[in-house]
Amino acid sequence: MNSSHHLPLQGWTSSPNGRGTYEILVGSCITLVLCGWTVLCLNVFPASFGKWKRGYRKSLMACLTFIRPEFTFQIAIGQWCSARRSVEKFKRSGYPLSDSGDPEWSMRHAFHADMGGFVLHPDYSETEQWTPFPLDAERVFYLVVNKYVPYSDVAIEQELIKERNKVDTLVRLITVLQISWYLIAAVGRAFQHLAITILELATIGFIICTLGTYYFWYYKPVDIGRAIIIKPNATIRKILVDAGDRAKAPYKRTPLDFVERPRTSVSGAGYRHQRIQPLKLSGRIVQLHSSNSNVKKRTDALLCIMTT
């Protein structure tokens, strides 16, 4: 008789409850890399930046996000507050005009402006020529309400902004699925009173910051290649003269620094301290955002809740 008939049948066998170091490291590292890379919505790079330099800058920001995810989260909160403030100011000022047919100034427009999506090209017929410089939402508002720039030039169709947005939907979908799987597994282990490693707890904190950053940067475009050129109907000299005494102070970044002086706050990245002078552009604004003490208090409180 064949001995195989005496072998016991093996039915469904559950996986062991134990996990190896390899599974913990791989699952956590994949989640961290996906979150740290896909969450980034960097501002518009200078036109002189090539593919490699852009990738290098993005890699640096990704490394910073890996080390301090709450820092990127806080920047997103500050930029969201700036965009919301811009939308409210345009609305209170009566834009768009009821009979103009122009689109409303939205959060997507404000984010597009704050990230350097508009560049002012001054009139080169001036005796003292000025190099082009980027505008944030506050300076766009100032130029529009003072009739230096038509509202229709900056209130572009939202579909155009969406077309300029180069977000990788597939990678973000994979990230969301990975985050969901990771959180479900962690919650399941907690309900079963099973051990959760320190690395997994740190990854969960990273995920919380990532989800918060996704929310506050929802309307911010990703990887816009080039800024939209805006041409004023007045010279820079006239704009400065019309501004009066507040435009007499030396500027460090753009000739329109007087519109709203950037303040140092942990709730936003602020400007890089670079001077833009006539005839020669010695620097480029990288982070276009300003904030105030009220924003700082709100963001610090929210960060305390989200990261503890």
PDB file of C-alpha atoms in Angstrom:
ATOM      1  CA  MET A   1       0.000   0.000   0.000  1.00  0.00           C
ATOM      2  CA  ASN A   2       1.268   3.434  -0.863  1.00  0.00           C
ATOM      3  CA  SER A   3       2.566   5.221   2.240  1.00  0.00           C
ATOM      4  CA  SER A   4       1.232   8.540   0.948  1.00  0.00           C
ATOM      5  CA  HIS A   5      -2.266   7.525   2.046  1.00  0.00           C
ATOM      6  CA  HIS A   6      -1.109   7.677   5.660  1.00  0.00           C
ATOM      7  CA  LEU A   7       0.063  11.346   5.473  1.00  0.00           C
ATOM      8  CA  PRO A   8      -2.211  13.782   7.390  1.00  0.00           C
ATOM      9  CA  LEU A   9      -4.028  16.389   5.324  1.00  0.00           C
ATOM     10  CA  GLN A  10      -2.974  20.004   5.885  1.00  0.00           C
ATOM     11  CA  GLY A  11      -5.782  22.569   5.821  1.00  0.00           C
ATOM     12  CA  TRP A  12      -5.758  26.351   6.175  1.00  0.00           C
ATOM     13  CA  THR A  13      -2.835  27.536   8.287  1.00  0.00           C
ATOM     14  CA  SER A  14      -2.852  31.025   9.783  1.00  0.00           C
ATOM     15  CA  SER A  15       0.232  33.219   9.551  1.00  0.00           C
ATOM     16  CA  PRO A  16       2.260  33.576  12.745  1.00  0.00           C
ATOM     17  CA  ASN A  17       1.673  36.611  14.936  1.00  0.00           C
ATOM     18  CA  GLY A  18       5.361  37.363  15.156  1.00  0.00           C
ATOM     19  CA  ARG A  19       7.082  39.783  12.781  1.00  0.00           C
ATOM     20  CA  GLY A  20      10.679  40.007  11.757  1.00  0.00           C
ATOM     21  CA  THR A  21      12.888  43.083  11.752  1.00  0.00           C
ATOM     22  CA  TYR A  22      12.966  43.004   7.958  1.00  0.00           C
ATOM     23  CA  GLU A  23       9.173  43.335   7.603  1.00  0.00           C
ATOM     24  CA  ILE A  24       9.067  46.237  10.063  1.00  0.00           C
ATOM     25  CA  LEU A  25      11.942  48.096   8.393  1.00  0.00           C
ATOM     26  CA  VAL A  26      10.704  47.614   4.830  1.00  0.00           C
ATOM     27  CA  GLY A  27       7.092  48.594   5.571  1.00  0.00           C
ATOM     28  CA  SER A  28       8.104  51.691   7.528  1.00  0.00           C
ATOM     29  CA  CYS A  29      10.778  52.842   5.063  1.00  0.00           C
ATOM     30  CA  ILE A  30       8.485  52.482   2.047  1.00  0.00           C
ATOM     31  CA  THR A  31       5.813  54.508   3.834  1.00  0.00           C
ATOM     32  CA  LEU A  32       8.280  57.224   4.862  1.00  0.00           C
ATOM     33  CA  VAL A  33       9.777  57.574   1.381  1.00  0.00           C
ATOM     34  CA  LEU A  34       6.387  57.761  -0.337  1.00  0.00           C
ATOM     35  CA  CYS A  35       5.066  60.310   2.161  1.00  0.00           C
ATOM     36  CA  GLY A  36       8.190  62.473   2.152  1.00  0.00           C
ATOM     37  CA  TRP A  37       8.431  62.661  -1.642  1.00  0.00           C
ATOM     38  CA  THR A  38       4.808  62.957  -2.776  1.00  0.00           C
ATOM     39  CA  VAL A  39       3.819  65.561  -0.183  1.00  0.00           C
ATOM     40  CA  LEU A  40       6.142  68.225  -1.606  1.00  0.00           C
ATOM     41  CA  CYS A  41       4.666  71.181  -3.506  1.00  0.00           C
ATOM     42  CA  LEU A  42       7.688  73.355  -4.200  1.00  0.00           C
ATOM     43  CA  ASN A  43       7.569  76.898  -5.475  1.00  0.00           C
ATOM     44  CA  VAL A  44       8.395  77.819  -9.059  1.00  0.00           C
ATOM     45  CA  PHE A  45      12.095  77.419  -9.784  1.00  0.00           C
ATOM     46  CA  PRO A  46      14.077  80.065 -11.667  1.00  0.00           C
ATOM     47  CA  ALA A  47      14.093  79.547 -15.419  1.00  0.00           C
ATOM     48  CA  SER A  48      17.867  79.022 -15.293  1.00  0.00           C
ATOM     49  CA  PHE A  49      17.478  75.860 -13.207  1.00  0.00           C
ATOM     50  CA  GLY A  50      17.970  72.710 -15.238  1.00  0.00           C
ATOM     51  CA  LYS A  51      16.486  69.285 -14.618  1.00  0.00           C
ATOM     52  CA  TRP A  52      19.297  68.120 -12.367  1.00  0.00           C
ATOM     53  CA  LYS A  53      19.347  71.259 -10.238  1.00  0.00           C
ATOM     54  CA  ARG A  54      15.584  71.099  -9.763  1.00  0.00           C
ATOM     55  CA  GLY A  55      15.860  67.459  -8.740  1.00  0.00           C
ATOM     56  CA  TYR A  56      18.680  68.317  -6.350  1.00  0.00           C
ATOM     57  CA  ARG A  57      16.640  71.069  -4.675  1.00  0.00           C
ATOM     58  CA  LYS A  58      13.626  68.786  -4.372  1.00  0.00           C
ATOM     59  CA  SER A  59      15.795  66.045  -2.881  1.00  0.00           C
ATOM     60  CA  LEU A  60      17.109  68.470  -0.269  1.00  0.00           C
ATOM     61  CA  MET A  61      13.576  69.448   0.688  1.00  0.00           C
ATOM     62  CA  ALA A  62      12.575  65.782   0.821  1.00  0.00           C
ATOM     63  CA  CYS A  63      15.477  65.080   3.197  1.00  0.00           C
ATOM     64  CA  LEU A  64      14.366  67.969   5.388  1.00  0.00           C
ATOM     65  CA  THR A  65      10.850  66.535   5.376  1.00  0.00           C
ATOM     66  CA  PHE A  66      12.180  63.122   6.434  1.00  0.00           C
ATOM     67  CA  ILE A  67      14.010  64.712   9.357  1.00  0.00           C
ATOM     68  CA  ARG A  68      11.344  67.239  10.408  1.00  0.00           C
ATOM     69  CA  PRO A  69       7.959  66.493   8.821  1.00  0.00           C
ATOM     70  CA  GLU A  70       6.283  68.973  11.153  1.00  0.00           C
ATOM     71  CA  PHE A  71       8.375  71.746   9.563  1.00  0.00           C
ATOM     72  CA  THR A  72       6.897  71.076   6.117  1.00  0.00           C
ATOM     73  CA  PHE A  73       3.463  70.732   7.694  1.00  0.00           C
ATOM     74  CA  GLN A  74       3.857  74.113   9.350  1.00  0.00           C
ATOM     75  CA  ILE A  75       4.901  75.741   6.076  1.00  0.00           C
ATOM     76  CA  ALA A  76       1.760  74.324   4.456  1.00  0.00           C
ATOM     77  CA  ILE A  77      -0.414  75.795   7.214  1.00  0.00           C
ATOM     78  CA  GLY A  78       1.212  79.216   6.880  1.00  0.00           C
ATOM     79  CA  GLN A  79       0.825  79.244   3.101  1.00  0.00           C
ATOM     80  CA  TRP A  80      -2.804  78.162   3.385  1.00  0.00           C
ATOM     81  CA  CYS A  81      -3.488  81.049   5.794  1.00  0.00           C
ATOM     82  CA  SER A  82      -1.791  83.469   3.392  1.00  0.00           C
ATOM     83  CA  ALA A  83      -3.866  82.182   0.468  1.00  0.00           C
ATOM     84  CA  ARG A  84      -7.105  82.416   2.431  1.00  0.00           C
ATOM     85  CA  ARG A  85      -6.272  85.977   3.483  1.00  0.00           C
ATOM     86  CA  SER A  86      -5.670  86.888  -0.163  1.00  0.00           C
ATOM     87  CA  VAL A  87      -9.029  85.448  -1.239  1.00  0.00           C
ATOM     88  CA  GLU A  88     -10.821  87.421   1.466  1.00  0.00           C
ATOM     89  CA  LYS A  89      -9.087  90.680   0.489  1.00  0.00           C
ATOM     90  CA  PHE A  90     -10.052  90.348  -3.174  1.00  0.00           C
ATOM     91  CA  LYS A  91     -13.626  89.518  -2.188  1.00  0.00           C
ATOM     92  CA  ARG A  92     -13.922  92.515   0.159  1.00  0.00           C
ATOM     93  CA  SER A  93     -12.553  94.779  -2.574  1.00  0.00           C
ATOM     94  CA  GLY A  94     -15.330  93.782  -4.961  1.00  0.00           C
ATOM     95  CA  TYR A  95     -13.367  91.591  -7.362  1.00  0.00           C
ATOM     96  CA  PRO A  96     -14.323  90.371  -9.818  1.00  0.00           C
ATOM     97  CA  LEU A  97     -16.622  93.119 -11.048  1.00  0.00           C
ATOM     98  CA  SER A  98     -20.163  91.892 -11.627  1.00  0.00           C
ATOM     99  CA  ASP A  99     -20.184  92.763 -15.334  1.00  0.00           C
ATOM    100  CA  SER A 100     -16.617  91.718 -16.152  1.00  0.00           C
ATOM    101  CA  GLY A 101     -17.138  87.998 -16.596  1.00  0.00           C
ATOM    102  CA  ASP A 102     -13.763  87.290 -14.966  1.00  0.00           C
ATOM    103  CA  PRO A 103     -13.399  84.286 -12.642  1.00  0.00           C
ATOM    104  CA  GLU A 104     -13.307  84.774  -8.890  1.00  0.00           C
ATOM    105  CA  TRP A 105      -9.976  84.906  -7.098  1.00  0.00           C
ATOM    106  CA  SER A 106      -9.785  81.467  -5.515  1.00  0.00           C
ATOM    107  CA  MET A 107      -7.451  79.562  -3.200  1.00  0.00           C
ATOM    108  CA  ARG A 108      -5.893  78.014  -6.283  1.00  0.00           C
ATOM    109  CA  HIS A 109      -5.138  81.495  -7.700  1.00  0.00           C
ATOM    110  CA  ALA A 110      -3.656  82.642  -4.385  1.00  0.00           C
ATOM    111  CA  PHE A 111      -1.424  79.578  -4.061  1.00  0.00           C
ATOM    112  CA  HIS A 112      -0.328  80.005  -7.664  1.00  0.00           C
ATOM    113  CA  ALA A 113       0.690  83.590  -6.925  1.00  0.00           C
ATOM    114  CA  ASP A 114       2.399  82.843  -3.604  1.00  0.00           C
ATOM    115  CA  MET A 115       4.531  80.102  -5.138  1.00  0.00           C
ATOM    116  CA  GLY A 116       5.954  82.493  -7.735  1.00  0.00           C
ATOM    117  CA  GLY A 117       3.532  81.747 -10.545  1.00  0.00           C
ATOM    118  CA  PHE A 118       3.476  85.405 -11.649  1.00  0.00           C
ATOM    119  CA  VAL A 119       6.547  87.403 -12.654  1.00  0.00           C
ATOM    120  CA  LEU A 120       6.365  91.163 -13.179  1.00  0.00           C
ATOM    121  CA  HIS A 121       8.227  92.383 -16.260  1.00  0.00           C
ATOM    122  CA  PRO A 122       8.741  96.146 -15.829  1.00  0.00           C
ATOM    123  CA  ASP A 123       8.646  98.589 -18.706  1.00  0.00           C
ATOM    124  CA  TYR A 124      12.092  98.497 -20.293  1.00  0.00           C
ATOM    125  CA  SER A 125      11.622 101.994 -21.698  1.00  0.00           C
ATOM    126  CA  GLU A 126      12.475 103.373 -18.282  1.00  0.00           C
ATOM    127  CA  THR A 127      15.718 105.245 -17.893  1.00  0.00           C
ATOM    128  CA  GLU A 128      16.668 102.955 -15.009  1.00  0.00           C
ATOM    129  CA  GLN A 129      15.837  99.447 -16.101  1.00  0.00           C
ATOM    130  CA  TRP A 130      14.585  96.869 -13.623  1.00  0.00           C
ATOM    131  CA  THR A 131      14.924  93.144 -13.912  1.00  0.00           C
ATOM    132  CA  PRO A 132      11.771  90.971 -13.749  1.00  0.00           C
ATOM    133  CA  PHE A 133      10.816  89.777 -10.280  1.00  0.00           C
ATOM    134  CA  PRO A 134       8.167  87.389  -8.902  1.00  0.00           C
ATOM    135  CA  LEU A 135       4.992  88.563  -7.209  1.00  0.00           C
ATOM    136  CA  ASP A 136       3.226  86.989  -4.286  1.00  0.00           C
ATOM    137  CA  ALA A 137      -0.524  87.285  -3.645  1.00  0.00           C
ATOM    138  CA  GLU A 138      -0.173  90.431  -1.507  1.00  0.00           C
ATOM    139  CA  ARG A 139       1.692  92.302  -4.218  1.00  0.00           C
ATOM    140  CA  VAL A 140      -0.662  91.056  -6.910  1.00  0.00           C
ATOM    141  CA  PHE A 141      -3.534  92.476  -4.864  1.00  0.00           C
ATOM    142  CA  TYR A 142      -1.745  95.815  -4.445  1.00  0.00           C
ATOM    143  CA  LEU A 143      -1.086  96.147  -8.168  1.00  0.00           C
ATOM    144  CA  VAL A 144      -4.672  95.230  -9.067  1.00  0.00           C
ATOM    145  CA  VAL A 145      -6.481  97.529  -6.617  1.00  0.00           C
ATOM    146  CA  ASN A 146      -4.222 100.432  -7.611  1.00  0.00           C
ATOM    147  CA  LYS A 147      -4.939  99.782 -11.315  1.00  0.00           C
ATOM    148  CA  TYR A 148      -1.331  99.030 -12.240  1.00  0.00           C
ATOM    149  CA  VAL A 149      -2.292  95.560 -13.481  1.00  0.00           C
ATOM    150  CA  PRO A 150      -5.711  94.564 -14.888  1.00  0.00           C
ATOM    151  CA  TYR A 151      -7.537  92.000 -12.782  1.00  0.00           C
ATOM    152  CA  SER A 152      -8.128  89.889 -15.880  1.00  0.00           C
ATOM    153  CA  ASP A 153      -4.353  89.427 -16.311  1.00  0.00           C
ATOM    154  CA  VAL A 154      -3.987  87.588 -12.993  1.00  0.00           C
ATOM    155  CA  ALA A 155      -7.437  85.984 -12.616  1.00  0.00           C
ATOM    156  CA  ILE A 156      -6.710  83.258 -15.123  1.00  0.00           C
ATOM    157  CA  GLU A 157      -9.068  80.340 -15.579  1.00  0.00           C
ATOM    158  CA  GLN A 158      -8.692  77.640 -12.947  1.00  0.00           C
ATOM    159  CA  GLU A 159      -8.508  75.045 -15.702  1.00  0.00           C
ATOM    160  CA  LEU A 160      -5.308  76.705 -16.917  1.00  0.00           C
ATOM    161  CA  ILE A 161      -3.777  76.372 -13.452  1.00  0.00           C
ATOM    162  CA  LYS A 162      -4.860  72.737 -13.308  1.00  0.00           C
ATOM    163  CA  GLU A 163      -3.214  72.118 -16.665  1.00  0.00           C
ATOM    164  CA  ARG A 164       0.036  73.576 -15.333  1.00  0.00           C
ATOM    165  CA  ASN A 165      -0.210  71.275 -12.316  1.00  0.00           C
ATOM    166  CA  LYS A 166       2.050  68.237 -12.795  1.00  0.00           C
ATOM    167  CA  VAL A 167       0.979  66.178  -9.795  1.00  0.00           C
ATOM    168  CA  ASP A 168       1.580  62.434 -10.227  1.00  0.00           C
ATOM    169  CA  THR A 169      -1.850  61.023  -9.421  1.00  0.00           C
ATOM    170  CA  LEU A 170      -0.719  57.396  -9.622  1.00  0.00           C
ATOM    171  CA  VAL A 171       2.110  57.851  -7.115  1.00  0.00           C
ATOM    172  CA  ARG A 172      -0.188  59.711  -4.732  1.00  0.00           C
ATOM    173  CA  LEU A 173      -2.783  56.960  -5.039  1.00  0.00           C
ATOM    174  CA  ILE A 174      -0.130  54.372  -4.185  1.00  0.00           C
ATOM    175  CA  THR A 175       0.902  56.523  -1.217  1.00  0.00           C
ATOM    176  CA  VAL A 176      -2.676  56.755   0.066  1.00  0.00           C
ATOM    177  CA  LEU A 177      -3.087  52.974  -0.230  1.00  0.00           C
ATOM    178  CA  GLN A 178       0.205  52.383   1.581  1.00  0.00           C
ATOM    179  CA  ILE A 179      -0.775  54.828   4.338  1.00  0.00           C
ATOM    180  CA  SER A 180      -4.184  53.176   4.713  1.00  0.00           C
ATOM    181  CA  TRP A 181      -2.646  49.709   4.954  1.00  0.00           C
ATOM    182  CA  TYR A 182      -0.073  50.885   7.494  1.00  0.00           C
ATOM    183  CA  LEU A 183      -2.626  52.607   9.729  1.00  0.00           C
ATOM    184  CA  ILE A 184      -5.082  49.704   9.589  1.00  0.00           C
ATOM    185  CA  ALA A 185      -2.314  47.276  10.545  1.00  0.00           C
ATOM    186  CA  ALA A 186      -1.195  49.492  13.440  1.00  0.00           C
ATOM    187  CA  VAL A 187      -4.739  49.989  14.740  1.00  0.00           C
ATOM    188  CA  GLY A 188      -5.377  46.254  14.465  1.00  0.00           C
ATOM    189  CA  ARG A 189      -2.301  45.463  16.530  1.00  0.00           C
ATOM    190  CA  ALA A 190      -3.309  48.034  19.117  1.00  0.00           C
ATOM    191  CA  PHE A 191      -6.778  46.476  19.504  1.00  0.00           C
ATOM    192  CA  GLN A 192      -5.186  43.047  19.882  1.00  0.00           C
ATOM    193  CA  HIS A 193      -2.779  44.425  22.501  1.00  0.00           C
ATOM    194  CA  LEU A 194       0.220  43.462  20.376  1.00  0.00           C
ATOM    195  CA  ALA A 195       3.526  45.287  20.451  1.00  0.00           C
ATOM    196  CA  ILE A 196       4.163  48.298  18.192  1.00  0.00           C
ATOM    197  CA  THR A 197       7.759  49.354  17.694  1.00  0.00           C
ATOM    198  CA  ILE A 198       9.144  52.851  18.173  1.00  0.00           C
ATOM    199  CA  LEU A 199       9.847  53.050  14.433  1.00  0.00           C
ATOM    200  CA  GLU A 200       6.195  52.305  13.674  1.00  0.00           C
ATOM    201  CA  LEU A 201       5.024  54.960  16.132  1.00  0.00           C
ATOM    202  CA  ALA A 202       7.374  57.487  14.522  1.00  0.00           C
ATOM    203  CA  THR A 203       6.045  56.523  11.085  1.00  0.00           C
ATOM    204  CA  ILE A 204       2.471  57.049  12.281  1.00  0.00           C
ATOM    205  CA  GLY A 205       3.434  60.541  13.450  1.00  0.00           C
ATOM    206  CA  PHE A 206       4.989  61.148  10.026  1.00  0.00           C
ATOM    207  CA  ILE A 207       1.761  59.989   8.373  1.00  0.00           C
ATOM    208  CA  ILE A 208      -0.295  62.414  10.476  1.00  0.00           C
ATOM    209  CA  CYS A 209       1.900  65.324   9.353  1.00  0.00           C
ATOM    210  CA  THR A 210       1.678  64.104   5.754  1.00  0.00           C
ATOM    211  CA  LEU A 211      -2.119  63.953   5.791  1.00  0.00           C
ATOM    212  CA  GLY A 212      -2.262  67.433   7.308  1.00  0.00           C
ATOM    213  CA  THR A 213       0.116  68.760   4.651  1.00  0.00           C
ATOM    214  CA  TYR A 214      -1.966  67.129   1.912  1.00  0.00           C
ATOM    215  CA  TYR A 215      -5.019  68.953   3.246  1.00  0.00           C
ATOM    216  CA  PHE A 216      -3.483  72.424   3.464  1.00  0.00           C
ATOM    217  CA  TRP A 217      -1.713  72.091   0.101  1.00  0.00           C
ATOM    218  CA  TYR A 218      -4.714  70.623  -1.670  1.00  0.00           C
ATOM    219  CA  TYR A 219      -5.110  73.706  -3.920  1.00  0.00           C
ATOM    220  CA  LYS A 220      -1.395  74.320  -4.427  1.00  0.00           C
ATOM    221  CA  PRO A 221      -0.108  73.289  -7.877  1.00  0.00           C
ATOM    222  CA  VAL A 222       2.865  70.941  -8.177  1.00  0.00           C
ATOM    223  CA  ASP A 223       5.979  71.363 -10.339  1.00  0.00           C
ATOM    224  CA  ILE A 224       4.910  74.383 -12.382  1.00  0.00           C
ATOM    225  CA  GLY A 225       7.622  74.822 -14.976  1.00  0.00           C
ATOM    226  CA  ARG A 226       7.501  78.546 -15.749  1.00  0.00           C
ATOM    227  CA  ALA A 227       5.830  81.609 -14.312  1.00  0.00           C
ATOM    228  CA  ILE A 228       3.236  83.695 -16.152  1.00  0.00           C
ATOM    229  CA  ILE A 229       4.576  87.085 -17.263  1.00  0.00           C
ATOM    230  CA  ILE A 230       2.660  90.140 -16.030  1.00  0.00           C
ATOM    231  CA  LYS A 231       3.314  93.574 -17.544  1.00  0.00           C
ATOM    232  CA  PRO A 232       2.195  96.652 -15.581  1.00  0.00           C
ATOM    233  CA  ASN A 233       0.668  99.682 -17.257  1.00  0.00           C
ATOM    234  CA  ALA A 234       2.935 101.985 -15.224  1.00  0.00           C
ATOM    235  CA  THR A 235       6.663 102.203 -14.639  1.00  0.00           C
ATOM    236  CA  ILE A 236       8.247 100.945 -11.429  1.00  0.00           C
ATOM    237  CA  ARG A 237       9.363 104.495 -10.704  1.00  0.00           C
ATOM    238  CA  LYS A 238       5.761 105.731 -10.870  1.00  0.00           C
ATOM    239  CA  ILE A 239       4.570 102.893  -8.622  1.00  0.00           C
ATOM    240  CA  LEU A 240       7.203 103.806  -6.033  1.00  0.00           C
ATOM    241  CA  VAL A 241       6.459 107.537  -6.249  1.00  0.00           C
ATOM    242  CA  ASP A 242       2.719 106.936  -5.876  1.00  0.00           C
ATOM    243  CA  ALA A 243       3.356 104.809  -2.774  1.00  0.00           C
ATOM    244  CA  GLY A 244       4.817 107.816  -0.972  1.00  0.00           C
ATOM    245  CA  ASP A 245       6.986 107.649   2.125  1.00  0.00           C
ATOM    246  CA  ARG A 246       6.512 103.955   2.800  1.00  0.00           C
ATOM    247  CA  ALA A 247       8.355 103.118  -0.437  1.00  0.00           C
ATOM    248  CA  LYS A 248      11.416 105.188   0.493  1.00  0.00           C
ATOM    249  CA  ALA A 249      12.953 102.523   2.709  1.00  0.00           C
ATOM    250  CA  PRO A 250      15.634 100.379   1.031  1.00  0.00           C
ATOM    251  CA  TYR A 251      14.328  97.069  -0.216  1.00  0.00           C
ATOM    252  CA  LYS A 252      16.038  93.713   0.112  1.00  0.00           C
ATOM    253  CA  ARG A 253      14.026  91.457  -2.165  1.00  0.00           C
ATOM    254  CA  THR A 254      11.884  93.312  -4.687  1.00  0.00           C
ATOM    255  CA  PRO A 255      10.976  96.965  -5.301  1.00  0.00           C
ATOM    256  CA  LEU A 256       7.540  96.162  -3.862  1.00  0.00           C
ATOM    257  CA  ASP A 257       8.817  95.166  -0.411  1.00  0.00           C
ATOM    258  CA  PHE A 258       6.915  98.120   1.030  1.00  0.00           C
ATOM    259  CA  VAL A 259       3.546  96.470   0.300  1.00  0.00           C
ATOM    260  CA  GLU A 260       3.847  94.126   3.232  1.00  0.00           C
ATOM    261  CA  ARG A 261       7.121  93.689   5.017  1.00  0.00           C
ATOM    262  CA  PRO A 262       7.830  89.970   5.595  1.00  0.00           C
ATOM    263  CA  ARG A 263       7.973  89.063   9.279  1.00  0.00           C
ATOM    264  CA  THR A 264      10.030  86.306  10.806  1.00  0.00           C
ATOM    265  CA  SER A 265       7.839  83.512  12.096  1.00  0.00           C
ATOM    266  CA  VAL A 266       8.090  79.752  12.444  1.00  0.00           C
ATOM    267  CA  SER A 267       4.745  79.465  10.684  1.00  0.00           C
ATOM    268  CA  GLY A 268       6.230  80.172   7.270  1.00  0.00           C
ATOM    269  CA  ALA A 269       9.461  79.975   5.364  1.00  0.00           C
ATOM    270  CA  GLY A 270       9.583  83.683   4.529  1.00  0.00           C
ATOM    271  CA  TYR A 271      11.883  85.104   1.893  1.00  0.00           C
ATOM    272  CA  ARG A 272      15.497  84.375   1.363  1.00  0.00           C
ATOM    273  CA  HIS A 273      17.531  87.441   2.172  1.00  0.00           C
ATOM    274  CA  GLN A 274      18.544  88.298  -1.367  1.00  0.00           C
ATOM    275  CA  ARG A 275      18.549  91.703  -3.031  1.00  0.00           C
ATOM    276  CA  ILE A 276      17.038  92.405  -6.415  1.00  0.00           C
ATOM    277  CA  GLN A 277      18.654  95.494  -7.898  1.00  0.00           C
ATOM    278  CA  PRO A 278      18.143  97.420 -11.131  1.00  0.00           C
ATOM    279  CA  LEU A 279      20.065  96.041 -14.107  1.00  0.00           C
ATOM    280  CA  LYS A 280      21.203  92.944 -12.256  1.00  0.00           C
ATOM    281  CA  LEU A 281      19.282  90.155 -10.564  1.00  0.00           C
ATOM    282  CA  SER A 282      21.537  88.893  -7.805  1.00  0.00           C
ATOM    283  CA  GLY A 283      19.071  86.447  -6.281  1.00  0.00           C
ATOM    284  CA  ARG A 284      15.781  84.726  -6.684  1.00  0.00           C
ATOM    285  CA  ILE A 285      12.884  84.528  -4.285  1.00  0.00           C
ATOM    286  CA  VAL A 286      12.449  80.880  -3.354  1.00  0.00           C
ATOM    287  CA  GLN A 287       9.776  80.933  -0.670  1.00  0.00           C
ATOM    288  CA  LEU A 288       7.003  83.445  -1.253  1.00  0.00           C
ATOM    289  CA  HIS A 289       5.068  83.716   1.964  1.00  0.00           C
ATOM    290  CA  SER A 290       4.454  86.176   4.726  1.00  0.00           C
ATOM    291  CA  SER A 291       2.794  85.640   8.050  1.00  0.00           C
ATOM    292  CA  ASN A 292       1.791  87.364  11.235  1.00  0.00           C
ATOM    293  CA  SER A 293       1.665  86.608  14.940  1.00  0.00           C
ATOM    294  CA  ASN A 294      -1.964  85.446  14.832  1.00  0.00           C
ATOM    295  CA  VAL A 295      -1.119  82.880  12.169  1.00  0.00           C
ATOM    296  CA  LYS A 296       1.854  81.778  14.268  1.00  0.00           C
ATOM    297  CA  LYS A 297      -0.327  81.179  17.322  1.00  0.00           C
ATOM    298  CA  ARG A 298      -2.899  79.188  15.353  1.00  0.00           C
ATOM    299  CA  THR A 299      -0.315  77.050  13.585  1.00  0.00           C
ATOM    300  CA  ASP A 300       1.692  76.398  16.746  1.00  0.00           C
ATOM    301  CA  ALA A 301      -1.458  75.228  18.535  1.00  0.00           C
ATOM    302  CA  LEU A 302      -2.437  72.977  15.640  1.00  0.00           C
ATOM    303  CA  LEU A 303       1.074  71.553  15.423  1.00  0.00           C
ATOM    304  CA  CYS A 304       0.997  70.757  19.127  1.00  0.00           C
ATOM    305  CA  ILE A 305      -2.200  68.751  18.624  1.00  0.00           C
ATOM    306  CA  MET A 306      -1.067  66.992  15.440  1.00  0.00           C
ATOM    307  CA  THR A 307       2.417  65.972  16.586  1.00  0.00           C
ATOM    308  CA  THR A 308       1.856  64.935  20.209  1.00  0.00           C
TER     309      THR A 308
END
